[in-house]
XYZ file of C-alpha atoms in Angstrom:
348
model
C 7.582 62.883 26.391
C 5.231 59.971 26.769
C 5.376 58.865 30.421
C 3.902 55.904 32.194
C 3.208 56.815 35.904
C 2.390 54.153 38.398
C 0.989 54.848 41.905
C -0.725 58.033 40.261
C -3.469 58.220 42.762
C -1.306 58.195 45.838
C -0.059 61.014 48.048
C 3.322 61.457 45.971
C 2.070 60.043 42.617
C -0.808 62.513 42.451
C 1.577 65.331 43.013
C 4.041 63.904 40.368
C 1.057 63.494 37.982
C 0.216 67.140 38.318
C 3.773 68.349 37.719
C 4.315 66.098 34.631
C 1.044 67.319 33.103
C 1.800 70.993 33.737
C 5.091 70.530 32.088
C 3.436 69.264 29.029
C 4.175 65.476 29.150
C 1.749 63.145 27.976
C 1.057 60.985 30.985
C -0.480 57.505 31.102
C -1.444 57.254 34.748
C -2.446 54.118 36.641
C -2.926 52.914 40.243
C -4.080 49.640 41.721
C -6.424 51.590 44.220
C -5.573 49.232 47.121
C -8.335 49.497 49.656
C -5.631 49.826 52.415
C -4.295 52.942 50.692
C -7.413 54.513 49.341
C -10.328 53.140 51.281
C -12.607 50.224 50.406
C -14.808 51.952 47.871
C -12.514 54.465 46.324
C -12.699 54.945 42.609
C -9.549 56.062 40.520
C -9.430 59.888 39.941
C -10.324 61.261 36.612
C -7.529 60.420 34.249
C -6.106 57.429 36.209
C -6.560 53.823 35.180
C -7.081 51.016 37.593
C -4.302 48.763 36.977
C -2.089 46.490 39.167
C 1.492 46.445 38.103
C 1.799 42.625 39.124
C -0.556 41.904 36.154
C 1.725 41.836 33.139
C -1.093 41.394 30.714
C -2.732 44.479 31.856
C 0.386 46.582 31.961
C 2.317 45.609 28.910
C -0.157 47.048 26.413
C 0.208 50.385 28.088
C 3.902 50.466 27.435
C 3.455 50.790 23.614
C 5.308 54.070 22.765
C 6.323 55.011 26.243
C 9.603 56.929 26.499
C 10.039 56.615 30.352
C 8.259 54.867 33.241
C 8.067 56.921 36.461
C 7.490 54.099 39.259
C 5.848 55.433 42.368
C 3.613 52.435 43.115
C 4.445 50.815 46.527
C 3.094 49.683 49.830
C 4.740 52.124 52.190
C 5.578 52.554 55.923
C 7.951 51.162 58.456
C 5.741 48.211 59.126
C 4.440 47.093 62.618
C 4.525 43.270 62.050
C 6.376 40.570 60.409
C 3.012 39.766 58.951
C 3.514 42.802 56.632
C 6.335 41.129 54.811
C 4.286 39.499 52.076
C 2.652 42.739 51.169
C 5.924 44.533 50.912
C 7.528 41.669 48.836
C 4.288 41.216 46.679
C 3.723 44.824 45.837
C 6.943 46.464 45.884
C 9.372 43.720 44.641
C 7.396 41.232 42.642
C 5.347 44.336 41.204
C 8.679 45.977 40.217
C 10.072 42.718 38.806
C 6.962 42.277 36.473
C 7.114 45.852 35.467
C 10.741 45.642 34.441
C 10.136 42.492 32.497
C 7.225 44.132 30.696
C 9.365 47.179 29.883
C 12.032 45.110 28.451
C 9.471 43.198 26.149
C 8.091 46.618 25.092
C 11.515 48.143 24.528
C 11.186 50.883 27.037
C 14.805 51.510 28.292
C 14.258 54.345 30.976
C 12.923 54.206 34.471
C 12.550 56.757 37.209
C 12.239 54.733 40.440
C 10.757 56.049 43.836
C 13.300 54.828 46.369
C 13.843 55.964 49.890
C 16.332 56.974 52.575
C 15.286 53.793 54.443
C 17.708 51.803 52.219
C 20.649 53.177 54.339
C 19.214 52.123 57.699
C 21.212 54.282 60.202
C 22.896 57.392 58.921
C 26.527 58.431 58.927
C 28.303 58.897 62.266
C 31.575 60.614 63.079
C 33.798 60.918 66.268
C 35.047 64.110 67.881
C 37.975 64.056 65.483
C 35.590 63.731 62.372
C 36.572 60.058 61.574
C 33.875 57.793 60.360
C 32.706 55.223 62.773
C 30.556 52.177 61.939
C 27.545 51.582 64.235
C 25.194 48.699 64.863
C 21.753 48.385 66.296
C 21.411 50.340 69.558
C 21.286 48.041 72.636
C 17.843 47.821 74.360
C 19.541 48.360 77.851
C 20.857 51.708 76.414
C 17.633 52.737 75.115
C 15.665 51.834 78.269
C 18.202 53.842 80.319
C 17.548 57.050 78.026
C 21.039 56.660 76.304
C 19.833 57.298 72.724
C 23.085 58.269 70.961
C 25.364 55.912 69.362
C 28.674 55.849 71.168
C 32.245 55.469 70.131
C 33.513 51.981 70.777
C 37.022 53.468 71.575
C 36.011 56.296 74.038
C 32.318 55.693 74.756
C 31.853 59.373 73.811
C 28.530 60.203 71.932
C 28.991 60.238 68.284
C 27.998 62.996 65.932
C 26.293 62.721 62.638
C 27.238 63.826 59.134
C 25.282 63.761 55.770
C 24.851 60.599 54.095
C 26.034 60.162 50.506
C 24.850 57.925 47.783
C 27.924 55.737 48.060
C 26.896 54.632 51.746
C 26.251 50.912 52.319
C 22.657 49.799 52.144
C 21.710 48.224 55.512
C 17.893 48.106 55.833
C 16.465 48.105 59.320
C 12.650 47.307 58.488
C 10.613 45.001 56.264
C 9.641 48.111 54.132
C 13.404 49.083 53.831
C 14.264 45.509 52.735
C 11.786 45.746 50.051
C 12.930 49.065 48.755
C 16.657 47.714 48.676
C 15.341 44.808 46.726
C 13.610 47.231 44.240
C 16.879 49.012 43.741
C 18.678 45.734 43.139
C 16.230 44.599 40.566
C 16.337 47.908 38.714
C 20.059 48.012 38.822
C 20.351 44.482 37.463
C 17.835 45.111 34.750
C 19.863 48.257 33.643
C 23.012 46.395 33.405
C 21.432 43.381 31.574
C 19.521 45.506 29.029
C 21.713 48.683 28.607
C 18.899 50.809 30.141
C 18.978 53.502 32.493
C 17.496 53.799 36.020
C 17.386 56.996 38.192
C 16.601 55.941 41.676
C 15.329 58.812 43.794
C 15.923 58.208 47.413
C 13.283 60.301 49.010
C 13.896 61.652 52.568
C 11.056 62.454 54.939
C 8.161 63.569 52.645
C 5.324 65.683 53.864
C 2.711 68.037 52.501
C -1.132 68.290 51.640
C -3.004 64.998 51.151
C -0.456 63.003 53.231
C -2.089 59.952 54.754
C -3.194 60.672 58.290
C -2.408 58.974 61.448
C -1.814 55.308 61.053
C 0.991 52.896 62.371
C 2.457 53.351 58.760
C 2.266 57.051 58.594
C 5.062 59.570 58.488
C 5.687 61.207 61.846
C 4.648 64.646 60.500
C 1.213 63.248 59.709
C 1.107 61.545 63.180
C 1.979 64.965 64.916
C -0.503 66.742 62.679
C -3.355 64.524 63.537
C -2.743 64.760 67.123
C -2.852 68.525 66.982
C -5.952 68.475 65.000
C -7.626 66.436 67.725
C -6.339 68.857 70.423
C -3.722 66.361 71.778
C -0.128 67.038 72.460
C 2.219 65.334 69.862
C 4.094 62.687 71.530
C 7.747 62.796 70.594
C 9.786 59.536 71.116
C 13.246 59.416 72.664
C 14.568 62.973 73.469
C 13.491 64.493 70.325
C 16.900 65.231 68.939
C 16.848 62.562 66.158
C 18.045 64.490 63.038
C 16.190 64.006 59.790
C 15.558 65.790 56.482
C 11.949 66.711 55.586
C 11.153 67.500 52.013
C 7.904 68.930 50.637
C 5.908 66.711 48.340
C 6.042 69.478 45.635
C 9.846 69.395 45.652
C 9.567 65.609 45.379
C 7.486 66.171 42.189
C 10.039 68.613 40.895
C 12.755 66.017 41.282
C 10.781 63.423 39.292
C 10.243 66.097 36.656
C 13.969 66.752 36.458
C 14.792 63.046 36.236
C 12.456 62.516 33.528
C 13.739 65.525 31.398
C 17.437 64.847 32.148
C 18.391 61.117 31.466
C 21.446 59.734 33.399
C 23.273 56.680 32.179
C 23.178 53.289 33.995
C 21.937 53.141 37.572
C 21.994 56.372 39.265
C 20.726 56.816 42.889
C 20.183 60.241 44.196
C 19.307 61.693 47.556
C 16.247 63.817 47.226
C 16.246 65.995 50.342
C 15.902 69.705 51.367
C 19.393 69.888 52.580
C 18.087 71.560 55.762
C 18.304 69.203 58.702
C 15.731 69.404 61.335
C 15.152 67.288 64.612
C 11.948 65.297 65.166
C 11.349 67.641 68.248
C 11.613 70.760 66.161
C 9.158 69.237 63.621
C 6.537 68.728 66.425
C 7.348 72.125 67.910
C 6.893 73.796 64.490
C 3.528 72.089 63.879
C 2.289 72.958 67.425
C 3.413 76.692 67.193
C 1.605 77.104 63.927
C -1.596 75.647 65.373
C -1.348 77.427 68.720
C -0.551 74.254 70.649
C -0.678 72.060 72.496
C 3.151 71.846 73.085
C 4.761 68.606 72.235
C 5.547 66.073 75.018
C 8.939 64.242 75.194
C 7.787 60.747 76.277
C 11.243 59.086 76.272
C 9.642 56.106 74.583
C 11.499 54.254 71.866
C 10.799 51.580 69.127
C 12.844 48.730 68.403
C 14.677 49.081 65.098
C 14.338 52.957 64.795
C 17.520 54.596 63.635
C 18.875 57.625 65.534
C 20.025 60.084 62.763
C 19.692 59.842 58.955
C 20.305 63.210 57.110
C 21.136 63.335 53.453
C 23.617 65.206 51.222
C 21.685 66.526 48.281
C 24.808 67.470 46.354
C 24.700 64.816 43.687
C 21.078 65.539 42.657
C 21.957 69.250 42.365
C 25.009 68.421 40.275
C 23.588 65.925 37.874
C 19.968 66.854 37.810
C 20.174 70.515 38.494
C 17.487 69.825 41.264
C 17.395 71.728 44.591
C 14.462 71.938 46.951
C 12.555 75.167 47.067
C 10.477 74.751 50.269
C 12.212 75.277 53.558
C 10.996 73.167 56.469
C 10.071 76.337 58.301
C 7.699 77.390 55.548
C 6.405 73.989 54.612
C 5.665 72.889 58.155
C 3.813 76.110 58.828
C 1.508 75.328 55.707
C 1.237 71.616 56.628
C -0.046 72.396 60.038
C -3.463 73.181 58.397
C -3.163 71.080 55.200
C -5.893 68.519 54.413
C -4.966 64.987 55.036
C -6.191 61.682 53.535
C -7.534 58.580 55.221
C -5.575 55.429 54.939
C -5.743 52.073 56.788
C -2.303 50.962 56.689
C -0.282 48.090 55.024
C -1.594 46.286 51.960
């Protein structure tokens, strides 16, 4: 197939590019090469065009004859300032809207969209009887006192977590998350209005070689990895028991390949996760053990807006795409402990 790949020079996009090319697809690869993502003087890799998806005149000619667009381009991260909002809205939401309009004019009716677990906000919580419990934002007084778990409003007992399914409500807790929800809504509305199809891949915690290194916008695995490289103990926030799902970037690439080769009707959101939950403390410990220390430090610190637990159910992706992650967190993190990282400055 002929595939237009956006964000092709990025951490995830470059891995997707390799997977699509190896599978024999004809890829038109492009990237805006934002200085904040690639450095001030970075040039596109060989085979990647410098294009900004917000520029319709530059994008539309590339869509001629394209069968499917694989849209990875985005400004990423949790954000550290309300001042990041224009970058998220401009690149992620306006960029997606411009791309969708150009696809409509070109008659391209298939999109594979890089979405994220952050659209859910908090994960799914259950009481001791297994009943679902809706939770809100944790109280600052509880966090300051070291009470990190959500608690039952009826009994005040700590709540457990359960895997999140794609039918969960979307309740973003960060500026970046709000932009990813908006991307999904634009894509879903476009699919409904045009009779097109969108497969929205909700990535969970992605890690692997060439991940951007330690910045306020980096993933926690890269932050731990950077600390260890400098001989410092990884600092683990809260009590380290926050549950997550970490998935290797090669599995993310495989999921994109599966989505491109197996069209789904309408708007189809899918969790892309390893299916092997792990705590943040365990991630830090695994990386430290692989590198021979130093041991992680539980700081008890917390950040406003952080969610406590978010773990995915990968069942739907397995059922409709035939996708299952191959890299276990144990093996993947041991490799990642010595993997090369790329420099990045932060938000666009």
